[in-house]
Structures are given as C-alpha cells and as structure tokens.
Amino acid sequence: MMQLVKNTIKLLIGCLIIISCNNSSNDKPIAKAYDKYLYLKDLESVVPKNTHGNDSIAIVNAFIDQWQHEQVMQHQAEENVKVDETSIQAQLEVYRKSLIRFQYEQELIRQKLDTLVSDNEIKKYYDSNKDNFQLKKPILKVSYIKLPQGAPKVSMVKKLFASKDMRDIDLLEKYCFKYSPNFSLMDTTWHYTEEWEKIFPISKISENNYNNINRIFEISDNNALYLIILRDSKFRDSLSPLAFEKDNIKNLILNQRKLALINQMEKEVFEEAQKNNELETYDK
C-alpha cells in the first residue's frame, strides 16, 4: 500500500514537471476533502527548484496532508458554528482598511525615514534614560582558549595569556592557531552568560567570581581544557553599558522617528482635507 502511495506521488510530481514545462490547462484533482478538491496546479509553487526524488515526494505528501487537515477543521468549524456573515464581512473590511493603511505607512517610511543615527544621538538618549537600562542578568567580556587534551606547553600558554605585552599576545595567537580549535584573545564585546555557555561551560564559574577580573579560570570538560579570563563584568541591577545598548537605542530612536513621521503625515493630510472642504459634520 505504501509503495502504491509513493508511486502515485511520484506520478503526480512527474505530471507537475510536465505542466510547468508545458503551459497546459489540464486541471487534475489530486486530493479531496468533503466537497473541496486540491488540484495539480496548486502544487506548482510547493516544491522548490532543484528539489528531486524523495525530498520532492516528502514535500508534496506533507502539503497534501496539511491541506486535508485544514479542510477537516474548517468543515468542523462551519458545521458547529452559526456563521454571522454580516459580522465576518465587517471584520474583513476593518482588516482590509488596516492592511492598506499599514502598506501606505510602510511605503512612507521607506521613502522618507532618516535612518542615520549618530553616536551623539545615541549617547544623548542613553544619558537621558539611564533608568531604562538596568541589567536583568549579568553580562561579561571574556577571553578564552579551548585546548584539546594533551596540548603541549600549557604552563607557557597560561603565562602568555596573563601577559599584556603585545609580543606575548602575538606568540600566544600563533600557538592558538596551531593547537586551539576555538579561541578569542582580544574580544571586547559584552555577552549574557547564556551566550557564553554556547561556547564553553561558563556555568562552572560561580557568579560570585565574576568580579575576579583578569584572573585565569581553568575548566576541564569533555576532554578539553578551557582557559578563561573575565575582562570585565556587570552584575544584575547595575547600569547596562552604552556599548551593550547601542543597537537597542538606535532601534528605539528609529521607532520614535517612524511614529513622528506617521503622526506628521496624518496631521498634514487631515489639514489638507479640511482645507479642500472634504470634511463635513452634520447636526444630529
């Protein structure tokens, strides 16, 4: 039975390919649910280009299955709900108007929104709204080196890692390129601890140690040795650094500009309608 289904699907896909190559009006049903039919032409955009064999069969099969499920649920709903067509049409009209207005506003934003936000604007916003930038979780700047079990000269690596001499850092970087599958020596980016956890098991460092800046922590995990230095830390309920909030502030400023642009547009078109005597109010 399963083989018959697969063969049928293969045949349908073959027909679909023929139809896509030959602009035929041959409209063949391929599935049915109650009084509704799914036609071969409905599959034309379902299977991505350059998808063949079992992948195509799986996509088509899933599409047919989903379509039949949707038809069953729609039939069930229509059988068990007294449909208020007037209410539905009113809601559709509200949605239609909202969609048209949204598209107009998006086009207005695309054409007229100034998307350049200077560093001075960002800093001014940050300084004026510091109460809104309190950390809910700790953030850290971290340097780390992952070494496989049995890596050579680990003691030397620790000394170089703790050094601030550029010659030592250069020597350490060359060592890491040769022996470390993953390392970051000079990163100055803030990250939440759960982001670091995706790279190395930072959860093995207690939060009480987050203020031990520039100390080397050693963690052994899954046949690997991690050397970790906390370069800086900010605790929960402390002020989030400007560098960490920069992108967020830029988006906030842009959202404010969007609202101001839309409000200005609404004011101008309303005043224009008044000026052209397009608006009237009648006595009740």
Short mmCIF file of C-alpha atoms in Angstrom, two decimals:
data_model
loop_
_atom_site.label_atom_id
_atom_site.label_comp_id
_atom_site.label_asym_id
_atom_site.label_seq_id
_atom_site.Cartn_x
_atom_site.Cartn_y
_atom_site.Cartn_z
CA MET A 1 0.00 0.00 0.00
CA MET A 2 2.78 2.42 0.94
CA GLN A 3 4.57 1.64 -2.32
CA LEU A 4 1.36 2.45 -4.22
CA VAL A 5 1.12 5.82 -2.45
CA LYS A 6 4.77 6.60 -3.23
CA ASN A 7 4.31 5.67 -6.86
CA THR A 8 1.20 7.85 -7.06
CA ILE A 9 3.07 10.80 -5.60
CA LYS A 10 5.96 10.24 -7.99
CA LEU A 11 3.48 10.24 -10.87
CA LEU A 12 1.94 13.46 -9.61
CA ILE A 13 5.34 15.12 -9.38
CA GLY A 14 6.13 13.94 -12.87
CA CYS A 15 2.88 15.45 -14.10
CA LEU A 16 3.68 18.65 -12.25
CA ILE A 17 7.03 18.91 -14.01
CA ILE A 18 5.35 18.35 -17.37
CA ILE A 19 2.75 21.00 -16.63
CA SER A 20 5.41 23.51 -15.52
CA CYS A 21 7.26 22.92 -18.81
CA ASN A 22 4.11 22.83 -20.94
CA ASN A 23 1.62 25.59 -20.15
CA SER A 24 -1.34 23.22 -20.25
CA SER A 25 -4.75 23.94 -18.75
CA ASN A 26 -5.11 20.31 -17.73
CA ASP A 27 -6.59 20.70 -14.21
CA LYS A 28 -6.37 17.34 -12.45
CA PRO A 29 -7.57 16.86 -8.86
CA ILE A 30 -5.02 15.12 -6.66
CA ALA A 31 -6.83 15.13 -3.32
CA LYS A 32 -10.34 15.59 -1.94
CA ALA A 33 -11.81 16.63 1.38
CA TYR A 34 -15.61 16.71 1.59
CA ASP A 35 -16.66 18.78 -1.45
CA LYS A 36 -13.30 20.52 -1.86
CA TYR A 37 -10.58 19.44 -4.30
CA LEU A 38 -6.84 20.07 -4.43
CA TYR A 39 -5.59 20.36 -8.00
CA LEU A 40 -2.28 19.59 -9.63
CA LYS A 41 -1.78 23.26 -10.45
CA ASP A 42 -1.90 24.05 -6.71
CA LEU A 43 1.45 22.24 -6.32
CA GLU A 44 3.32 24.33 -8.86
CA SER A 45 4.95 26.58 -6.23
CA VAL A 46 5.15 23.95 -3.48
CA VAL A 47 8.29 22.09 -4.47
CA PRO A 48 11.39 24.35 -4.59
CA LYS A 49 13.50 24.35 -7.71
CA ASN A 50 16.31 21.80 -7.86
CA THR A 51 14.44 19.53 -5.42
CA HIS A 52 14.13 15.96 -6.65
CA GLY A 53 13.43 12.37 -5.65
CA ASN A 54 12.40 11.53 -2.11
CA ASP A 55 12.68 15.18 -1.00
CA SER A 56 10.05 16.22 -3.56
CA ILE A 57 7.81 13.32 -2.54
CA ALA A 58 8.07 14.28 1.15
CA ILE A 59 7.22 17.94 0.43
CA VAL A 60 4.21 17.09 -1.74
CA ASN A 61 2.96 14.46 0.71
CA ALA A 62 3.24 16.91 3.63
CA PHE A 63 1.41 19.62 1.65
CA ILE A 64 -1.49 17.29 0.80
CA ASP A 65 -1.70 16.11 4.41
CA GLN A 66 -1.73 19.68 5.73
CA TRP A 67 -4.36 20.74 3.18
CA GLN A 68 -6.66 17.88 4.17
CA HIS A 69 -6.23 18.63 7.87
CA GLU A 70 -7.13 22.29 7.25
CA GLN A 71 -10.21 21.31 5.26
CA VAL A 72 -11.38 18.94 8.01
CA MET A 73 -11.00 21.63 10.70
CA GLN A 74 -12.74 24.23 8.51
CA HIS A 75 -15.62 21.84 7.82
CA GLN A 76 -15.91 21.05 11.54
CA ALA A 77 -15.99 24.74 12.42
CA GLU A 78 -18.61 25.60 9.80
CA GLU A 79 -20.79 22.67 10.89
CA ASN A 80 -20.74 23.67 14.54
CA VAL A 81 -20.78 27.48 14.47
CA LYS A 82 -23.67 29.66 13.41
CA VAL A 83 -21.91 31.97 10.98
CA ASP A 84 -22.75 35.66 11.19
CA GLU A 85 -21.84 36.71 7.64
CA THR A 86 -22.51 40.38 8.35
CA SER A 87 -20.10 40.36 11.28
CA ILE A 88 -17.46 38.48 9.29
CA GLN A 89 -17.72 40.90 6.37
CA ALA A 90 -17.44 43.86 8.77
CA GLN A 91 -14.31 42.36 10.33
CA LEU A 92 -12.83 41.65 6.91
CA GLU A 93 -13.43 45.26 5.89
CA VAL A 94 -11.70 46.51 9.06
CA TYR A 95 -8.76 44.21 8.34
CA ARG A 96 -8.65 45.33 4.68
CA LYS A 97 -8.53 49.00 5.67
CA SER A 98 -5.85 48.34 8.30
CA LEU A 99 -3.75 46.41 5.78
CA ILE A 100 -3.98 49.18 3.15
CA ARG A 101 -3.07 51.82 5.73
CA PHE A 102 -0.17 49.70 7.01
CA GLN A 103 1.20 49.29 3.48
CA TYR A 104 0.91 53.03 2.90
CA GLU A 105 2.72 53.80 6.15
CA GLN A 106 5.48 51.32 5.31
CA GLU A 107 5.98 52.94 1.91
CA LEU A 108 6.06 56.38 3.55
CA ILE A 109 8.70 55.13 5.99
CA ARG A 110 10.72 53.57 3.18
CA GLN A 111 10.76 56.80 1.20
CA LYS A 112 11.14 59.46 3.89
CA LEU A 113 12.56 57.99 7.10
CA ASP A 114 16.02 59.24 8.02
CA THR A 115 17.81 56.06 9.12
CA LEU A 116 21.12 57.68 10.05
CA VAL A 117 21.55 57.79 13.83
CA SER A 118 24.71 59.46 15.09
CA ASP A 119 26.74 58.33 18.10
CA ASN A 120 25.95 61.67 19.75
CA GLU A 121 22.21 60.99 19.44
CA ILE A 122 22.65 57.54 20.90
CA LYS A 123 24.69 58.83 23.84
CA LYS A 124 22.21 61.64 24.49
CA TYR A 125 19.34 59.15 24.57
CA TYR A 126 21.32 56.84 26.85
CA ASP A 127 22.20 59.66 29.29
CA SER A 128 18.59 60.83 29.42
CA ASN A 129 17.10 57.37 30.01
CA LYS A 130 19.56 55.52 32.25
CA ASP A 131 16.77 54.22 34.45
CA ASN A 132 15.58 52.18 31.47
CA PHE A 133 18.91 50.42 31.04
CA GLN A 134 19.23 48.41 34.22
CA LEU A 135 20.53 44.89 33.68
CA LYS A 136 18.24 41.99 34.48
CA LYS A 137 21.11 39.48 34.11
CA PRO A 138 24.91 39.65 34.36
CA ILE A 139 26.96 40.40 31.26
CA LEU A 140 30.63 39.63 30.70
CA LYS A 141 33.58 40.42 28.47
CA VAL A 142 35.62 37.26 28.13
CA SER A 143 38.83 35.99 26.56
CA TYR A 144 39.12 32.22 26.23
CA ILE A 145 41.21 29.42 24.78
CA LYS A 146 39.99 25.89 24.18
CA LEU A 147 42.75 23.28 24.19
CA PRO A 148 42.47 19.59 23.40
CA GLN A 149 43.57 17.08 25.99
CA GLY A 150 47.36 16.67 25.80
CA ALA A 151 48.07 20.07 24.22
CA PRO A 152 51.75 20.99 24.73
CA LYS A 153 53.25 23.73 26.92
CA VAL A 154 50.05 24.61 28.81
CA SER A 155 52.06 26.35 31.56
CA MET A 156 53.65 28.62 28.95
CA VAL A 157 50.21 29.31 27.46
CA LYS A 158 48.91 30.46 30.85
CA LYS A 159 51.83 32.89 31.27
CA LEU A 160 51.33 34.30 27.79
CA PHE A 161 47.56 34.54 28.35
CA ALA A 162 48.05 36.59 31.50
CA SER A 163 50.57 38.93 29.85
CA LYS A 164 49.69 42.33 28.42
CA ASP A 165 52.83 42.50 26.31
CA MET A 166 51.92 42.58 22.62
CA ARG A 167 54.83 40.28 21.77
CA ASP A 168 53.45 37.66 24.17
CA ILE A 169 49.96 38.07 22.76
CA ASP A 170 51.32 37.62 19.24
CA LEU A 171 53.18 34.46 20.30
CA LEU A 172 50.04 33.14 22.03
CA GLU A 173 47.94 33.80 18.93
CA LYS A 174 50.35 31.77 16.79
CA TYR A 175 50.17 28.93 19.32
CA CYS A 176 46.35 29.04 19.29
CA PHE A 177 46.17 28.92 15.51
CA LYS A 178 48.19 25.73 15.69
CA TYR A 179 46.67 23.94 18.69
CA SER A 180 43.33 25.54 19.67
CA PRO A 181 40.06 24.62 17.86
CA ASN A 182 38.39 27.75 19.27
CA PHE A 183 39.77 30.86 20.94
CA SER A 184 39.23 34.60 21.37
CA LEU A 185 42.01 36.71 22.86
CA MET A 186 41.03 40.33 22.28
CA ASP A 187 37.23 40.38 22.05
CA THR A 188 35.73 43.44 23.78
CA THR A 189 32.08 42.52 23.18
CA TRP A 190 29.60 42.15 26.03
CA HIS A 191 27.50 38.98 26.16
CA TYR A 192 25.00 37.42 28.52
CA THR A 193 26.27 34.32 30.30
CA GLU A 194 23.90 32.04 28.37
CA GLU A 195 25.53 33.20 25.14
CA TRP A 196 28.97 32.30 26.52
CA GLU A 197 27.55 28.96 27.65
CA LYS A 198 27.09 28.02 23.99
CA ILE A 199 30.87 28.34 23.53
CA PHE A 200 32.29 27.00 26.80
CA PRO A 201 30.87 25.82 30.16
CA ILE A 202 30.92 29.17 31.93
CA SER A 203 28.26 27.92 34.34
CA LYS A 204 31.13 26.17 36.16
CA ILE A 205 32.33 29.63 37.20
CA SER A 206 30.21 30.88 40.09
CA GLU A 207 28.58 34.29 39.74
CA ASN A 208 30.40 35.21 42.95
CA ASN A 209 33.63 35.08 40.93
CA TYR A 210 32.50 37.47 38.21
CA ASN A 211 34.35 40.33 39.90
CA ASN A 212 37.68 38.47 39.67
CA ILE A 213 38.80 40.39 36.63
CA ASN A 214 41.91 39.23 34.71
CA ARG A 215 42.20 36.01 36.69
CA ILE A 216 42.64 32.82 34.66
CA PHE A 217 39.94 30.23 35.29
CA GLU A 218 40.58 26.64 34.21
CA ILE A 219 37.69 24.34 33.29
CA SER A 220 38.04 20.74 32.14
CA ASP A 221 35.06 19.47 30.18
CA ASN A 222 34.58 16.73 27.56
CA ASN A 223 38.29 16.03 27.09
CA ALA A 224 39.05 19.72 26.62
CA LEU A 225 40.73 22.36 28.77
CA TYR A 226 39.27 25.86 28.74
CA LEU A 227 41.38 28.80 29.88
CA ILE A 228 39.10 31.75 30.62
CA ILE A 229 39.79 35.34 31.63
CA LEU A 230 36.96 37.67 32.64
CA ARG A 231 37.97 41.02 31.16
CA ASP A 232 35.02 42.93 32.60
CA SER A 233 31.68 42.22 34.23
CA LYS A 234 28.42 43.93 35.04
CA PHE A 235 26.03 42.45 37.58
CA ARG A 236 22.26 42.32 37.50
CA ASP A 237 20.50 45.53 38.58
CA SER A 238 23.53 47.59 37.56
CA LEU A 239 23.59 50.13 34.74
CA SER A 240 23.98 48.44 31.37
CA PRO A 241 26.96 49.84 29.42
CA LEU A 242 26.32 52.11 26.46
CA ALA A 243 28.21 49.78 24.10
CA PHE A 244 25.87 46.94 25.04
CA GLU A 245 22.75 49.05 24.46
CA LYS A 246 23.86 50.86 21.30
CA ASP A 247 21.89 48.80 18.78
CA ASN A 248 18.85 48.76 21.04
CA ILE A 249 18.94 52.55 21.42
CA LYS A 250 19.32 53.02 17.68
CA ASN A 251 16.16 50.97 17.11
CA LEU A 252 14.31 52.96 19.77
CA ILE A 253 15.28 56.24 18.12
CA LEU A 254 14.22 54.93 14.71
CA ASN A 255 10.87 53.80 16.12
CA GLN A 256 10.32 57.25 17.57
CA ARG A 257 11.10 58.77 14.17
CA LYS A 258 8.66 56.37 12.49
CA LEU A 259 5.86 57.37 14.87
CA ALA A 260 6.66 61.08 14.44
CA LEU A 261 6.70 60.70 10.65
CA ILE A 262 3.34 58.90 10.62
CA ASN A 263 1.78 61.41 13.04
CA GLN A 264 3.03 64.31 10.92
CA MET A 265 1.63 62.69 7.78
CA GLU A 266 -1.76 62.19 9.47
CA LYS A 267 -1.82 65.81 10.60
CA GLU A 268 -0.92 67.12 7.15
CA VAL A 269 -3.42 65.01 5.19
CA PHE A 270 -6.20 65.84 7.67
CA GLU A 271 -5.48 69.57 7.40
CA GLU A 272 -5.36 69.24 3.60
CA ALA A 273 -8.76 67.53 3.62
CA GLN A 274 -10.16 70.35 5.79
CA LYS A 275 -8.64 72.98 3.51
CA ASN A 276 -10.25 71.35 0.45
CA ASN A 277 -13.66 71.12 2.17
CA GLU A 278 -13.62 67.34 2.00
CA LEU A 279 -14.90 67.01 5.59
CA GLU A 280 -18.33 67.88 6.90
CA THR A 281 -20.11 67.39 10.18
CA TYR A 282 -23.92 67.37 10.26
CA ASP A 283 -26.27 68.26 13.08
CA LYS A 284 -27.55 65.24 14.95
#
